[in-house]
């Protein structure tokens, strides 16, 4: 991978300053791929944090639709998401991050 852009350096600065990560570690994160099975109460925050950390590719598998009873713990979704497929809404929200 080529050099990090100034925007990437600014965005991931708090990770880059850690000696365990640094510039090279951040480059590895940006090239990495993670597959998440389920976008429920655990999958939602995991996806958000991985995307925010700069994981290059996130895959999410979940065949459910969002129900109102999901909203108190599945933080990618809101009332506008009800009856929509979880992965479709999750993809949209993660891409925004």
GROMACS .gro file of N, CA and C in nm:
model
  291
    1UNK      N    1   0.084  -0.118   0.000
    1UNK     CA    2   0.000   0.000   0.000
    1UNK      C    3   0.088   0.123   0.000
    2UNK      N    4   0.045   0.221  -0.074
    2UNK     CA    5   0.119   0.346  -0.077
    2UNK      C    6   0.103   0.423   0.054
    3UNK      N    7   0.150   0.542   0.054
    3UNK     CA    8   0.146   0.624   0.175
    3UNK      C    9   0.002   0.654   0.215
    4UNK      N   10  -0.018   0.675   0.345
    4UNK     CA   11  -0.148   0.720   0.393
    4UNK      C   12  -0.168   0.865   0.352
    5UNK      N   13  -0.290   0.900   0.318
    5UNK     CA   14  -0.321   1.038   0.286
    5UNK      C   15  -0.322   1.121   0.414
    6UNK      N   16  -0.315   1.251   0.399
    6UNK     CA   17  -0.322   1.340   0.516
    6UNK      C   18  -0.454   1.320   0.591
    7UNK      N   19  -0.562   1.301   0.515
    7UNK     CA   20  -0.693   1.277   0.576
    7UNK      C   21  -0.691   1.148   0.659
    8UNK      N   22  -0.631   1.041   0.605
    8UNK     CA   23  -0.622   0.916   0.679
    8UNK      C   24  -0.535   0.932   0.804
    9UNK      N   25  -0.426   1.004   0.792
    9UNK     CA   26  -0.339   1.027   0.908
    9UNK      C   27  -0.416   1.102   1.016
   10UNK      N   28  -0.492   1.203   0.976
   10UNK     CA   29  -0.572   1.278   1.073
   10UNK      C   30  -0.680   1.190   1.135
   11UNK      N   31  -0.747   1.113   1.052
   11UNK     CA   32  -0.858   1.030   1.099
   11UNK      C   33  -0.812   0.922   1.198
   12UNK      N   34  -0.699   0.859   1.169
   12UNK     CA   35  -0.652   0.747   1.250
   12UNK      C   36  -0.537   0.784   1.343
   13UNK      N   37  -0.518   0.913   1.368
   13UNK     CA   38  -0.403   0.962   1.446
   13UNK      C   39  -0.391   0.895   1.582
   14UNK      N   40  -0.504   0.874   1.649
   14UNK     CA   41  -0.497   0.816   1.784
   14UNK      C   42  -0.458   0.669   1.782
   15UNK      N   43  -0.473   0.603   1.670
   15UNK     CA   44  -0.424   0.466   1.657
   15UNK      C   45  -0.278   0.466   1.613
   16UNK      N   46  -0.247   0.555   1.522
   16UNK     CA   47  -0.112   0.561   1.466
   16UNK      C   48  -0.009   0.593   1.573
   17UNK      N   49  -0.045   0.673   1.672
   17UNK     CA   50   0.052   0.709   1.776
   17UNK      C   51   0.086   0.593   1.868
   18UNK      N   52   0.005   0.488   1.867
   18UNK     CA   53   0.036   0.370   1.948
   18UNK      C   54   0.152   0.295   1.884
   19UNK      N   55   0.254   0.266   1.962
   19UNK     CA   56   0.372   0.199   1.905
   19UNK      C   57   0.336   0.061   1.849
   20UNK      N   58   0.230  -0.002   1.902
   20UNK     CA   59   0.188  -0.133   1.854
   20UNK      C   60   0.121  -0.126   1.716
   21UNK      N   61   0.077  -0.009   1.676
   21UNK     CA   62   0.009   0.006   1.547
   21UNK      C   63   0.096   0.087   1.451
   22UNK      N   64   0.112   0.214   1.477
   22UNK     CA   65   0.194   0.298   1.390
   22UNK      C   66   0.138   0.306   1.248
   23UNK      N   67   0.214   0.367   1.159
   23UNK     CA   68   0.173   0.383   1.019
   23UNK      C   69   0.157   0.246   0.951
   24UNK      N   70   0.254   0.158   0.971
   24UNK     CA   71   0.248   0.027   0.905
   24UNK      C   72   0.129  -0.055   0.953
   25UNK      N   73   0.101  -0.049   1.081
   25UNK     CA   74  -0.014  -0.121   1.133
   25UNK      C   75  -0.145  -0.067   1.077
   26UNK      N   76  -0.154   0.064   1.063
   26UNK     CA   77  -0.275   0.123   1.006
   26UNK      C   78  -0.291   0.083   0.860
   27UNK      N   79  -0.183   0.075   0.788
   27UNK     CA   80  -0.189   0.028   0.649
   27UNK      C   81  -0.242  -0.115   0.644
   28UNK      N   82  -0.198  -0.199   0.738
   28UNK     CA   83  -0.247  -0.337   0.743
   28UNK      C   84  -0.396  -0.341   0.773
   29UNK      N   85  -0.441  -0.254   0.865
   29UNK     CA   86  -0.585  -0.248   0.894
   29UNK      C   87  -0.664  -0.209   0.770
   30UNK      N   88  -0.615  -0.111   0.697
   30UNK     CA   89  -0.685  -0.064   0.578
   30UNK      C   90  -0.690  -0.170   0.468
   31UNK      N   91  -0.597  -0.264   0.469
   31UNK     CA   92  -0.595  -0.373   0.370
   31UNK      C   93  -0.667  -0.498   0.420
   32UNK      N   94  -0.703  -0.503   0.546
   32UNK     CA   95  -0.757  -0.625   0.604
   32UNK      C   96  -0.905  -0.645   0.571
   33UNK      N   97  -0.949  -0.770   0.589
   33UNK     CA   98  -1.087  -0.809   0.564
   33UNK      C   99  -1.140  -0.882   0.686
   34UNK      N  100  -1.263  -0.850   0.725
   34UNK     CA  101  -1.327  -0.915   0.840
   34UNK      C  102  -1.468  -0.955   0.799
   35UNK      N  103  -1.507  -1.076   0.837
   35UNK     CA  104  -1.641  -1.127   0.809
   35UNK      C  105  -1.717  -1.139   0.941
   36UNK      N  106  -1.832  -1.075   0.950
   36UNK     CA  107  -1.914  -1.076   1.072
   36UNK      C  108  -2.039  -1.159   1.044
   37UNK      N  109  -2.062  -1.258   1.128
   37UNK     CA  110  -2.182  -1.341   1.115
   37UNK      C  111  -2.286  -1.287   1.213
   38UNK      N  112  -2.387  -1.222   1.159
   38UNK     CA  113  -2.495  -1.165   1.240
   38UNK      C  114  -2.475  -1.017   1.265
   39UNK      N  115  -2.582  -0.942   1.246
   39UNK     CA  116  -2.578  -0.798   1.273
   39UNK      C  117  -2.679  -0.766   1.383
   40UNK      N  118  -2.667  -0.842   1.492
   40UNK     CA  119  -2.755  -0.823   1.606
   40UNK      C  120  -2.690  -0.736   1.712
   41UNK      N  121  -2.719  -0.769   1.837
   41UNK     CA  122  -2.673  -0.689   1.950
   41UNK      C  123  -2.523  -0.682   1.962
   42UNK      N  124  -2.450  -0.781   1.915
   42UNK     CA  125  -2.304  -0.777   1.916
   42UNK      C  126  -2.248  -0.738   1.780
   43UNK      N  127  -2.306  -0.790   1.675
   43UNK     CA  128  -2.257  -0.762   1.540
   43UNK      C  129  -2.262  -0.615   1.502
   44UNK      N  130  -2.367  -0.545   1.545
   44UNK     CA  131  -2.380  -0.402   1.512
   44UNK      C  132  -2.264  -0.318   1.567
   45UNK      N  133  -2.238  -0.322   1.698
   45UNK     CA  134  -2.127  -0.240   1.748
   45UNK      C  135  -1.991  -0.287   1.697
   46UNK      N  136  -1.975  -0.417   1.677
   46UNK     CA  137  -1.849  -0.467   1.621
   46UNK      C  138  -1.827  -0.407   1.483
   47UNK      N  139  -1.929  -0.408   1.400
   47UNK     CA  140  -1.918  -0.352   1.265
   47UNK      C  141  -1.884  -0.203   1.270
   48UNK      N  142  -1.949  -0.130   1.358
   48UNK     CA  143  -1.923   0.014   1.370
   48UNK      C  144  -1.778   0.038   1.410
   49UNK      N  145  -1.732  -0.032   1.513
   49UNK     CA  146  -1.595  -0.009   1.562
   49UNK      C  147  -1.490  -0.053   1.460
   50UNK      N  148  -1.514  -0.164   1.392
   50UNK     CA  149  -1.417  -0.207   1.291
   50UNK      C  150  -1.411  -0.108   1.175
   51UNK      N  151  -1.526  -0.060   1.132
   51UNK     CA  152  -1.527   0.039   1.024
   51UNK      C  153  -1.456   0.167   1.067
   52UNK      N  154  -1.484   0.211   1.188
   52UNK     CA  155  -1.422   0.334   1.238
   52UNK      C  156  -1.271   0.319   1.255
   53UNK      N  157  -1.225   0.197   1.283
   53UNK     CA  158  -1.083   0.171   1.300
   53UNK      C  159  -1.010   0.166   1.166
   54UNK      N  160  -1.086   0.155   1.058
   54UNK     CA  161  -1.024   0.156   0.926
   54UNK      C  162  -1.008   0.021   0.861
   55UNK      N  163  -1.083  -0.080   0.907
   55UNK     CA  164  -1.078  -0.210   0.841
   55UNK      C  165  -1.120  -0.190   0.696
   56UNK      N  166  -1.042  -0.241   0.604
   56UNK     CA  167  -1.064  -0.216   0.461
   56UNK      C  168  -1.192  -0.274   0.406
   57UNK      N  169  -1.221  -0.399   0.440
   57UNK     CA  170  -1.339  -0.467   0.387
   57UNK      C  171  -1.412  -0.538   0.501
   58UNK      N  172  -1.540  -0.508   0.513
   58UNK     CA  173  -1.625  -0.577   0.611
   58UNK      C  174  -1.732  -0.655   0.535
   59UNK      N  175  -1.745  -0.781   0.569
   59UNK     CA  176  -1.854  -0.862   0.518
   59UNK      C  177  -1.948  -0.893   0.633
   60UNK      N  178  -2.078  -0.886   0.607
   60UNK     CA  179  -2.177  -0.913   0.711
   60UNK      C  180  -2.280  -1.010   0.654
   61UNK      N  181  -2.306  -1.117   0.729
   61UNK     CA  182  -2.409  -1.213   0.690
   61UNK      C  183  -2.520  -1.211   0.794
   62UNK      N  184  -2.641  -1.186   0.748
   62UNK     CA  185  -2.759  -1.189   0.835
   62UNK      C  186  -2.880  -1.189   0.743
   63UNK      N  187  -2.967  -1.285   0.761
   63UNK     CA  188  -3.082  -1.299   0.671
   63UNK      C  189  -3.211  -1.243   0.730
   64UNK      N  190  -3.202  -1.181   0.847
   64UNK     CA  191  -3.321  -1.129   0.914
   64UNK      C  192  -3.357  -0.989   0.867
   65UNK      N  193  -3.482  -0.956   0.893
   65UNK     CA  194  -3.529  -0.819   0.877
   65UNK      C  195  -3.535  -0.753   1.015
   66UNK      N  196  -3.529  -0.624   1.016
   66UNK     CA  197  -3.528  -0.548   1.141
   66UNK      C  198  -3.669  -0.541   1.198
   67UNK      N  199  -3.677  -0.566   1.328
   67UNK     CA  200  -3.804  -0.556   1.401
   67UNK      C  201  -3.789  -0.448   1.508
   68UNK      N  202  -3.900  -0.393   1.551
   68UNK     CA  203  -3.895  -0.287   1.652
   68UNK      C  204  -3.826  -0.335   1.780
   69UNK      N  205  -3.839  -0.463   1.811
   69UNK     CA  206  -3.777  -0.516   1.933
   69UNK      C  207  -3.624  -0.523   1.923
   70UNK      N  208  -3.569  -0.504   1.804
   70UNK     CA  209  -3.423  -0.503   1.786
   70UNK      C  210  -3.361  -0.369   1.823
   71UNK      N  211  -3.439  -0.263   1.820
   71UNK     CA  212  -3.383  -0.128   1.820
   71UNK      C  213  -3.312  -0.088   1.950
   72UNK      N  214  -3.344  -0.151   2.060
   72UNK     CA  215  -3.280  -0.113   2.186
   72UNK      C  216  -3.136  -0.162   2.196
   73UNK      N  217  -3.095  -0.256   2.111
   73UNK     CA  218  -2.960  -0.310   2.123
   73UNK      C  219  -2.886  -0.320   1.990
   74UNK      N  220  -2.956  -0.305   1.880
   74UNK     CA  221  -2.893  -0.314   1.748
   74UNK      C  222  -2.878  -0.173   1.692
   75UNK      N  223  -2.765  -0.113   1.727
   75UNK     CA  224  -2.749   0.032   1.717
   75UNK      C  225  -2.723   0.085   1.576
   76UNK      N  226  -2.718  -0.001   1.477
   76UNK     CA  227  -2.710   0.047   1.339
   76UNK      C  228  -2.848   0.085   1.285
   77UNK      N  229  -2.953   0.043   1.355
   77UNK     CA  230  -3.087   0.056   1.301
   77UNK      C  231  -3.172   0.154   1.380
   78UNK      N  232  -3.275   0.208   1.312
   78UNK     CA  233  -3.372   0.295   1.378
   78UNK      C  234  -3.511   0.261   1.324
   79UNK      N  235  -3.611   0.336   1.366
   79UNK     CA  236  -3.749   0.303   1.327
   79UNK      C  237  -3.771   0.307   1.176
   80UNK      N  238  -3.694   0.387   1.106
   80UNK     CA  239  -3.707   0.389   0.959
   80UNK      C  240  -3.657   0.259   0.896
   81UNK      N  241  -3.584   0.179   0.972
   81UNK     CA  242  -3.526   0.054   0.923
   81UNK      C  243  -3.618  -0.066   0.938
   82UNK      N  244  -3.726  -0.053   1.013
   82UNK     CA  245  -3.815  -0.166   1.043
   82UNK      C  246  -3.866  -0.229   0.913
   83UNK      N  247  -3.864  -0.362   0.912
   83UNK     CA  248  -3.907  -0.446   0.800
   83UNK      C  249  -3.810  -0.446   0.682
   84UNK      N  250  -3.694  -0.387   0.697
   84UNK     CA  251  -3.592  -0.390   0.592
   84UNK      C  252  -3.487  -0.493   0.633
   85UNK      N  253  -3.417  -0.545   0.534
   85UNK     CA  254  -3.313  -0.643   0.563
   85UNK      C  255  -3.197  -0.578   0.638
   86UNK      N  256  -3.152  -0.645   0.742
   86UNK     CA  257  -3.045  -0.593   0.827
   86UNK      C  258  -2.918  -0.563   0.746
   87UNK      N  259  -2.879  -0.654   0.657
   87UNK     CA  260  -2.754  -0.633   0.585
   87UNK      C  261  -2.760  -0.512   0.492
   88UNK      N  262  -2.876  -0.486   0.436
   88UNK     CA  263  -2.889  -0.371   0.346
   88UNK      C  264  -2.872  -0.240   0.424
   89UNK      N  265  -2.936  -0.230   0.538
   89UNK     CA  266  -2.924  -0.109   0.621
   89UNK      C  267  -2.784  -0.100   0.681
   90UNK      N  268  -2.731  -0.213   0.727
   90UNK     CA  269  -2.596  -0.214   0.785
   90UNK      C  270  -2.493  -0.167   0.683
   91UNK      N  271  -2.504  -0.215   0.560
   91UNK     CA  272  -2.410  -0.173   0.455
   91UNK      C  273  -2.416  -0.022   0.435
   92UNK      N  274  -2.536   0.033   0.427
   92UNK     CA  275  -2.552   0.176   0.408
   92UNK      C  276  -2.488   0.255   0.522
   93UNK      N  277  -2.516   0.215   0.645
   93UNK     CA  278  -2.465   0.288   0.762
   93UNK      C  279  -2.313   0.274   0.774
   94UNK      N  280  -2.261   0.154   0.750
   94UNK     CA  281  -2.117   0.131   0.759
   94UNK      C  282  -2.044   0.210   0.650
   95UNK      N  283  -2.100   0.216   0.532
   95UNK     CA  284  -2.037   0.294   0.425
   95UNK      C  285  -2.033   0.443   0.460
   96UNK      N  286  -2.129   0.490   0.536
   96UNK     CA  287  -2.128   0.630   0.581
   96UNK      C  288  -2.012   0.656   0.678
   97UNK      N  289  -1.978   0.553   0.757
   97UNK     CA  290  -1.866   0.566   0.852
   97UNK      C  291  -1.735   0.569   0.776
   0.00000   0.00000   0.00000
